[in-house]
CSV table of C-alpha atoms in Angstrom, one decimal:
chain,number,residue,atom,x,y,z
A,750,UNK,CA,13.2,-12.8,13.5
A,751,UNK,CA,15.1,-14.5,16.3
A,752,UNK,CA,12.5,-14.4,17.9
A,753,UNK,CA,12.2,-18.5,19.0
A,754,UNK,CA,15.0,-21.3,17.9
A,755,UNK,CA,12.4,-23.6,16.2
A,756,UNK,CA,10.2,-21.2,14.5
A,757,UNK,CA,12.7,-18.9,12.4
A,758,UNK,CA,11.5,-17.1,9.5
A,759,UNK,CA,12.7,-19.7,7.3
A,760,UNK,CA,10.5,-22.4,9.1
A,761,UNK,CA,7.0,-20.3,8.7
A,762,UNK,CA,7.6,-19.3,5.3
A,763,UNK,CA,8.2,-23.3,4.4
A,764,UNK,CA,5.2,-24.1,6.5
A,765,UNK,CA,2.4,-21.6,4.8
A,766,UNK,CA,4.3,-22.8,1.4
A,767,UNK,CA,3.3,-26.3,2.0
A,768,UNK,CA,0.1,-25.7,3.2
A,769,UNK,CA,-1.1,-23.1,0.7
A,770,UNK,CA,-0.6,-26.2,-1.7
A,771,UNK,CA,-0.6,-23.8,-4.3
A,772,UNK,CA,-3.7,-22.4,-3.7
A,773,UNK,CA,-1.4,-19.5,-2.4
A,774,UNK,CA,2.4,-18.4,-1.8
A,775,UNK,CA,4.5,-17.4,0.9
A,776,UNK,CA,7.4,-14.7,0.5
A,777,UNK,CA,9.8,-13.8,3.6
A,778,UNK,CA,10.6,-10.2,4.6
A,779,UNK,CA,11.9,-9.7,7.7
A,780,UNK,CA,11.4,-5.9,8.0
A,781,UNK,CA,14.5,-4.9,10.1
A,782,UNK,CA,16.2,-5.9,6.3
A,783,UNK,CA,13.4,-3.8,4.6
A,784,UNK,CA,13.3,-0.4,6.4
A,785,UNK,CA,15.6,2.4,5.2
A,786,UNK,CA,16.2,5.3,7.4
A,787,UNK,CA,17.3,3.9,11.0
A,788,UNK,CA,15.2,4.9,14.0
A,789,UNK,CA,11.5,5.4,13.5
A,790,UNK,CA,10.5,9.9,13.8
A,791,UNK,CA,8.4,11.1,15.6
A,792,UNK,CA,6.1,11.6,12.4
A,793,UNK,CA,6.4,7.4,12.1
A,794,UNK,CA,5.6,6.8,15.5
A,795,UNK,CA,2.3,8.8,15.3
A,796,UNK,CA,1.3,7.4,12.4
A,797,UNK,CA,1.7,4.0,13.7
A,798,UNK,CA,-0.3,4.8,16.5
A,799,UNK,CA,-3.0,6.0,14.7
A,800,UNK,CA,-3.1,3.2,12.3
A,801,UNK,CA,-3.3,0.7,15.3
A,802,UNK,CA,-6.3,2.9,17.1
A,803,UNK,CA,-8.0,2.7,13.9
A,804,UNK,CA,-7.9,-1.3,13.4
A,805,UNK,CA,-8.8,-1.7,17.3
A,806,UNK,CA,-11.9,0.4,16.7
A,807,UNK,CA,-13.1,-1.2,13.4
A,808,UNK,CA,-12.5,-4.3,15.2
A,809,UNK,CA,-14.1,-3.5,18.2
A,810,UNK,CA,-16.7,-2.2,16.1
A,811,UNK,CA,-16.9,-5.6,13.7
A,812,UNK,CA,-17.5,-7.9,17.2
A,813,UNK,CA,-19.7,-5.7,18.2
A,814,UNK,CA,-22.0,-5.9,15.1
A,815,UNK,CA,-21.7,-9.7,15.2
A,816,UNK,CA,-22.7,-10.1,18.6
A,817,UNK,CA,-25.5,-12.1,19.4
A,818,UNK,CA,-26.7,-12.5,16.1
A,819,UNK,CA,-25.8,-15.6,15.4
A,820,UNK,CA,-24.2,-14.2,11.7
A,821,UNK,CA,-20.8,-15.2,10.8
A,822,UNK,CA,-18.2,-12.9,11.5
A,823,UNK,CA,-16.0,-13.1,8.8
A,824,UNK,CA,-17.4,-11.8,5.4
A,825,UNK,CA,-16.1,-9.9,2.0
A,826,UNK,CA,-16.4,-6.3,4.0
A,827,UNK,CA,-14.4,-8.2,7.0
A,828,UNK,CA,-11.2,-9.3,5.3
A,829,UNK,CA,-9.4,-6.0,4.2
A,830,UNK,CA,-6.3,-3.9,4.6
A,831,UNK,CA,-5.9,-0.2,6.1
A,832,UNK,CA,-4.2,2.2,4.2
A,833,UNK,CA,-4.6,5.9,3.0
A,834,UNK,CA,-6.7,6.5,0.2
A,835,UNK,CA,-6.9,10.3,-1.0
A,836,UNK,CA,-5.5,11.5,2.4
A,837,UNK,CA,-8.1,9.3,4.3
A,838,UNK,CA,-7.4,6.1,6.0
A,839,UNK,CA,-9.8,3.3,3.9
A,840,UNK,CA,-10.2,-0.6,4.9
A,841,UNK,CA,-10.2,-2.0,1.4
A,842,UNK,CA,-11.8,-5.2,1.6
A,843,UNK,CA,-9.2,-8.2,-0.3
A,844,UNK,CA,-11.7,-9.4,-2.8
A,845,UNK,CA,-12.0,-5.1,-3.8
A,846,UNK,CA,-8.3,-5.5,-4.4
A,847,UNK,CA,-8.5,-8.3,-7.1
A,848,UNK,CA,-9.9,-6.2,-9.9
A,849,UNK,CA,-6.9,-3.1,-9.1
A,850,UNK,CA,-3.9,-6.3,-9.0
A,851,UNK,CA,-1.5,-8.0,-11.5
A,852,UNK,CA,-1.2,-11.1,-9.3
A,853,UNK,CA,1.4,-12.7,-11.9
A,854,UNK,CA,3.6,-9.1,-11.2
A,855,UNK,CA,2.9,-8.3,-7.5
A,856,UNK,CA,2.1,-5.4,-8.1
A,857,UNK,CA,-0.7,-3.0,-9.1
A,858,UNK,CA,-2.6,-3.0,-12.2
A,859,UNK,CA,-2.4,1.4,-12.0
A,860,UNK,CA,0.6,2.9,-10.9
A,861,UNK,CA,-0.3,6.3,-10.3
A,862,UNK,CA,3.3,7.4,-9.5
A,863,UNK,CA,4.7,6.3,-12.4
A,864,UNK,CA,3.1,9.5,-14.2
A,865,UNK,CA,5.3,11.8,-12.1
A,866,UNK,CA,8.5,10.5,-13.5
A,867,UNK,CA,8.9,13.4,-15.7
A,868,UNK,CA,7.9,16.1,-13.1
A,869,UNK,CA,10.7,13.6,-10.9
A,870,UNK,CA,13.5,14.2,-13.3
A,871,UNK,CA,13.3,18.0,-13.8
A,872,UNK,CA,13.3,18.6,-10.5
A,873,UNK,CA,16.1,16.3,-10.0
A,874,UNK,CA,17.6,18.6,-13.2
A,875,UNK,CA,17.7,15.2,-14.7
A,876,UNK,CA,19.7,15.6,-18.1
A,877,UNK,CA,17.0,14.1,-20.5
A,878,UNK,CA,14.4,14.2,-23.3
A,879,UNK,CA,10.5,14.9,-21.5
A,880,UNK,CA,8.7,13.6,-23.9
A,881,UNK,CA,5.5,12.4,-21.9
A,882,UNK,CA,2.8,10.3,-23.6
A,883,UNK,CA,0.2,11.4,-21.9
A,884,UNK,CA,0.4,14.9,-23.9
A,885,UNK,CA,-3.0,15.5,-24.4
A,886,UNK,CA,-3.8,15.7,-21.0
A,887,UNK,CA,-1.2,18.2,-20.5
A,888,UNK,CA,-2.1,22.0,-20.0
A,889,UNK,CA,0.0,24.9,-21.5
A,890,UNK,CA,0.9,27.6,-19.1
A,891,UNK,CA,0.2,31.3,-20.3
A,892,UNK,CA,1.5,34.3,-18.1
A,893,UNK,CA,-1.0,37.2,-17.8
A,894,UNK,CA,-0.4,40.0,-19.9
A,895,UNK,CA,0.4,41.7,-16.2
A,896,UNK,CA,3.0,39.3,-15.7
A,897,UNK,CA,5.1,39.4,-18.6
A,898,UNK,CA,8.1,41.3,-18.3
């Protein structure tokens, strides 16, 4: 954003628009509009850091493979996104993705989070009916005979 007179966001959104020729899309978000909080913590800046020591080295470690082989560097395994998967950070190759996305929606096929709505709302002290349809996964807790008082 701002960052040139001729290319504004506007200009590179129009250009991969007309040449994805509808083979794919091209949405703007500029994130300065998209962040919430103001200045980044400390907590965000680590993060960050670690995020972008972990694509160097899987980079580093991709050329390195490819080196001198003569094989083409970019394959399924080689296009994917980093992000945390049960507390771990996970490249995800794209074509993984297809089978977990609602490309119609943007969005995913499972949303996980969704389930704690109900657990959202009564801490929140949410005045509401908790009926949850999931019920039959739900577990009933019993106090010890120790604990009851």
């Amino acid at each position: 954003e701002n960052c040139n007179e001729n290319y504004t966001t506007d200009f590179i959104c129009q250009l991969y628009s007309e040449e994805g020729k509808g083979v794919f899309d091209c949405r703007k978000n500029v994130l300065g509009h998209m962040q919430q909080g103001g200045a980044p913590s400390p907590f965000d800046r680590n993060f960050g850091t670690k995020l972008s020591s972990r694509a160097v080295q899987w980079i580093t470690t991709k050329l390195k493979e490819s080196q001198g082989t003569g094989k083409k560097f970019v394959t399924d395994d080689s296009v994917c996104v980093l992000g945390i998967s049960k507390r771990n950070l996970v490249f995800q190759p794209v074509a993984d993705l297809r089978k977990d996305t609602d490309f119609e929606h943007r969005i995913p096929k499972e949303q996980w989070w969704l389930k704690l709505r109900p657990v959202m709302k009564i801490l929140a002290k949410y005045k509401a009916s908790y009926d949850v349809s999931d019920s039959g996964q739900l577990e009933h807790v019993h106090l010890r005979p120790h604990e009851e008082s």
